[in-house]
Amino acid sequence: MAYVFDIYLSKLTSGGADWSTLDVRMLVTENATVYTPSKALSTVAAVLGVCTETTATGYARQALTGESDDPATDKRVLSADAVTFPITQAGKTLAGGLLYAFDTDDATSWPISWHPEVAGVTLGTDVVWVPTAGIIEVVRV
């Protein structure tokens, strides 16, 4: 199940995370076993200290496009277009996707959310992540 990191919630509540101006990107990890990085990790470097980024041929981190912040009466739905990773190597075991706010490098960039649904064995064709119902839904209470 996807979840949001504590640092993003903190930035969101303090006004430090404007979805429309963040440079939001996604990277993909690989591992032979299922795992979940701690929600308390506060940098991309810290997440990659416990998760290994994939080295599949053709892989590159991807920037999100079409970000939108849809304010409804009782919630906000943060969305973006589908993300395509042009992986041309078959047989790599993907273990999850890390959505993060890019800021200079991995030591200063911070994680937004973890997506274990970006998992499986690569087939040598594009890996596509489709945030169909929005990436994050924030409910006003």
mmCIF file of C-alpha atoms in Angstrom:
data_model
loop_
_atom_site.group_PDB
_atom_site.id
_atom_site.type_symbol
_atom_site.label_atom_id
_atom_site.label_comp_id
_atom_site.label_asym_id
_atom_site.label_seq_id
_atom_site.Cartn_x
_atom_site.Cartn_y
_atom_site.Cartn_z
ATOM 1 C CA MET A 1 0.000 0.000 0.000
ATOM 2 C CA ALA A 2 1.343 3.436 -0.941
ATOM 3 C CA TYR A 3 2.064 5.885 1.854
ATOM 4 C CA VAL A 4 3.346 9.420 2.452
ATOM 5 C CA PHE A 5 6.620 10.207 4.247
ATOM 6 C CA ASP A 6 6.537 12.239 7.475
ATOM 7 C CA ILE A 7 8.704 15.018 6.006
ATOM 8 C CA TYR A 8 6.171 15.651 3.238
ATOM 9 C CA LEU A 9 3.304 15.862 5.723
ATOM 10 C CA SER A 10 5.365 18.291 7.794
ATOM 11 C CA LYS A 11 6.151 20.476 4.774
ATOM 12 C CA LEU A 12 2.557 20.289 3.582
ATOM 13 C CA THR A 13 1.134 21.488 6.893
ATOM 14 C CA SER A 14 3.739 24.268 7.228
ATOM 15 C CA GLY A 15 3.214 25.578 3.693
ATOM 16 C CA GLY A 16 6.600 24.351 2.429
ATOM 17 C CA ALA A 17 5.235 21.996 -0.218
ATOM 18 C CA ASP A 18 3.452 23.763 -3.076
ATOM 19 C CA TRP A 19 2.611 20.927 -5.483
ATOM 20 C CA SER A 20 2.464 23.263 -8.477
ATOM 21 C CA THR A 21 6.009 24.609 -7.991
ATOM 22 C CA LEU A 22 7.874 21.515 -6.725
ATOM 23 C CA ASP A 23 10.194 19.647 -9.089
ATOM 24 C CA VAL A 24 8.571 16.245 -8.475
ATOM 25 C CA ARG A 25 10.386 13.155 -9.751
ATOM 26 C CA MET A 26 10.200 9.391 -9.402
ATOM 27 C CA LEU A 27 12.871 6.731 -9.130
ATOM 28 C CA VAL A 28 12.483 2.946 -9.092
ATOM 29 C CA THR A 29 14.149 0.522 -6.680
ATOM 30 C CA GLU A 30 14.966 -3.136 -7.051
ATOM 31 C CA ASN A 31 15.235 -5.936 -4.552
ATOM 32 C CA ALA A 32 14.637 -9.660 -4.412
ATOM 33 C CA THR A 33 12.342 -9.309 -1.394
ATOM 34 C CA VAL A 34 9.468 -6.967 -0.577
ATOM 35 C CA TYR A 35 10.369 -4.196 1.861
ATOM 36 C CA THR A 36 9.025 -0.874 3.047
ATOM 37 C CA PRO A 37 11.305 2.074 3.841
ATOM 38 C CA SER A 38 10.555 3.877 7.105
ATOM 39 C CA LYS A 39 8.170 6.839 6.872
ATOM 40 C CA ALA A 40 10.603 8.747 9.109
ATOM 41 C CA LEU A 41 13.353 8.935 6.454
ATOM 42 C CA SER A 42 13.805 12.562 5.417
ATOM 43 C CA THR A 43 16.086 12.569 2.360
ATOM 44 C CA VAL A 44 16.310 10.599 -0.860
ATOM 45 C CA ALA A 45 19.860 9.620 0.164
ATOM 46 C CA ALA A 46 18.484 8.090 3.390
ATOM 47 C CA VAL A 47 15.872 6.095 1.459
ATOM 48 C CA LEU A 48 18.526 4.853 -0.978
ATOM 49 C CA GLY A 49 20.595 3.825 2.036
ATOM 50 C CA VAL A 50 18.022 1.079 2.665
ATOM 51 C CA CYS A 51 16.700 0.589 -0.883
ATOM 52 C CA THR A 52 18.745 0.006 -4.020
ATOM 53 C CA GLU A 53 17.907 2.078 -7.078
ATOM 54 C CA THR A 54 17.538 -0.047 -10.189
ATOM 55 C CA THR A 55 20.380 -0.299 -12.660
ATOM 56 C CA ALA A 56 18.284 -1.733 -15.492
ATOM 57 C CA THR A 57 19.403 -0.860 -19.014
ATOM 58 C CA GLY A 58 17.505 2.157 -20.321
ATOM 59 C CA TYR A 59 16.384 3.235 -16.834
ATOM 60 C CA ALA A 60 16.483 6.894 -15.806
ATOM 61 C CA ARG A 61 14.708 8.847 -13.101
ATOM 62 C CA GLN A 62 11.656 10.635 -14.464
ATOM 63 C CA ALA A 63 10.193 14.078 -13.769
ATOM 64 C CA LEU A 64 6.420 14.259 -13.369
ATOM 65 C CA THR A 65 4.399 16.264 -15.838
ATOM 66 C CA GLY A 66 0.880 17.621 -15.741
ATOM 67 C CA GLU A 67 0.838 18.130 -11.980
ATOM 68 C CA SER A 68 -2.505 19.362 -10.724
ATOM 69 C CA ASP A 69 -3.918 20.296 -7.347
ATOM 70 C CA ASP A 70 -7.684 19.850 -7.425
ATOM 71 C CA PRO A 71 -9.299 21.494 -4.405
ATOM 72 C CA ALA A 72 -12.698 19.943 -3.723
ATOM 73 C CA THR A 73 -15.016 20.892 -0.879
ATOM 74 C CA ASP A 74 -13.528 18.571 1.708
ATOM 75 C CA LYS A 75 -10.231 17.414 0.187
ATOM 76 C CA ARG A 76 -7.377 18.129 -2.223
ATOM 77 C CA VAL A 77 -6.311 15.577 -4.814
ATOM 78 C CA LEU A 78 -2.728 15.916 -6.063
ATOM 79 C CA SER A 79 -2.319 14.302 -9.480
ATOM 80 C CA ALA A 80 0.047 14.049 -12.446
ATOM 81 C CA ASP A 81 0.323 12.351 -15.814
ATOM 82 C CA ALA A 82 1.457 8.737 -16.150
ATOM 83 C CA VAL A 83 5.208 8.219 -15.700
ATOM 84 C CA THR A 84 7.098 6.048 -18.212
ATOM 85 C CA PHE A 85 10.460 4.436 -17.442
ATOM 86 C CA PRO A 86 12.050 3.308 -20.752
ATOM 87 C CA ILE A 87 13.612 0.106 -19.389
ATOM 88 C CA THR A 88 14.953 -2.106 -22.164
ATOM 89 C CA GLN A 89 16.387 -4.865 -19.961
ATOM 90 C CA ALA A 90 14.327 -7.938 -19.082
ATOM 91 C CA GLY A 91 14.603 -9.814 -15.780
ATOM 92 C CA LYS A 92 15.180 -7.006 -13.250
ATOM 93 C CA THR A 93 13.042 -7.295 -10.087
ATOM 94 C CA LEU A 94 11.515 -3.913 -9.313
ATOM 95 C CA ALA A 95 10.501 -3.374 -5.693
ATOM 96 C CA GLY A 96 8.817 0.021 -5.623
ATOM 97 C CA GLY A 97 8.739 3.621 -6.742
ATOM 98 C CA LEU A 98 9.876 6.626 -4.736
ATOM 99 C CA LEU A 99 8.179 9.922 -5.499
ATOM 100 C CA TYR A 100 10.335 12.814 -4.305
ATOM 101 C CA ALA A 101 10.867 16.581 -4.454
ATOM 102 C CA PHE A 102 14.148 17.283 -6.247
ATOM 103 C CA ASP A 103 16.456 19.867 -4.687
ATOM 104 C CA THR A 104 20.072 19.887 -5.939
ATOM 105 C CA ASP A 105 20.995 16.254 -5.104
ATOM 106 C CA ASP A 106 19.893 13.156 -3.149
ATOM 107 C CA ALA A 107 21.183 14.618 0.141
ATOM 108 C CA THR A 108 18.879 17.655 -0.086
ATOM 109 C CA SER A 109 15.962 16.154 -2.040
ATOM 110 C CA TRP A 110 13.164 14.799 0.159
ATOM 111 C CA PRO A 111 10.778 11.866 -0.226
ATOM 112 C CA ILE A 112 7.076 12.453 -0.805
ATOM 113 C CA SER A 113 5.541 8.986 -1.125
ATOM 114 C CA TRP A 114 6.411 5.310 -1.538
ATOM 115 C CA HIS A 115 4.626 3.209 -4.187
ATOM 116 C CA PRO A 116 5.004 -0.569 -3.812
ATOM 117 C CA GLU A 117 2.676 -1.047 -6.786
ATOM 118 C CA VAL A 118 5.662 -0.189 -9.035
ATOM 119 C CA ALA A 119 6.915 -3.752 -8.656
ATOM 120 C CA GLY A 120 7.489 -6.877 -10.678
ATOM 121 C CA VAL A 121 10.002 -8.318 -13.129
ATOM 122 C CA THR A 122 10.903 -6.184 -16.127
ATOM 123 C CA LEU A 123 10.054 -7.532 -19.575
ATOM 124 C CA GLY A 124 12.378 -5.330 -21.620
ATOM 125 C CA THR A 125 9.585 -2.897 -22.444
ATOM 126 C CA ASP A 126 8.569 0.377 -20.816
ATOM 127 C CA VAL A 127 7.497 0.329 -17.180
ATOM 128 C CA VAL A 128 4.573 2.736 -16.726
ATOM 129 C CA TRP A 129 3.175 4.060 -13.451
ATOM 130 C CA VAL A 130 -0.332 5.469 -13.785
ATOM 131 C CA PRO A 131 -1.592 7.479 -10.812
ATOM 132 C CA THR A 132 -5.211 6.903 -11.820
ATOM 133 C CA ALA A 133 -6.998 8.144 -8.703
ATOM 134 C CA GLY A 134 -4.523 10.875 -7.801
ATOM 135 C CA ILE A 135 -1.156 10.458 -6.149
ATOM 136 C CA ILE A 136 -2.054 11.955 -2.808
ATOM 137 C CA GLU A 137 -5.430 12.849 -1.382
ATOM 138 C CA VAL A 138 -5.472 15.251 1.545
ATOM 139 C CA VAL A 139 -8.727 15.425 3.503
ATOM 140 C CA ARG A 140 -9.692 18.488 5.542
ATOM 141 C CA VAL A 141 -10.939 17.627 9.021
#
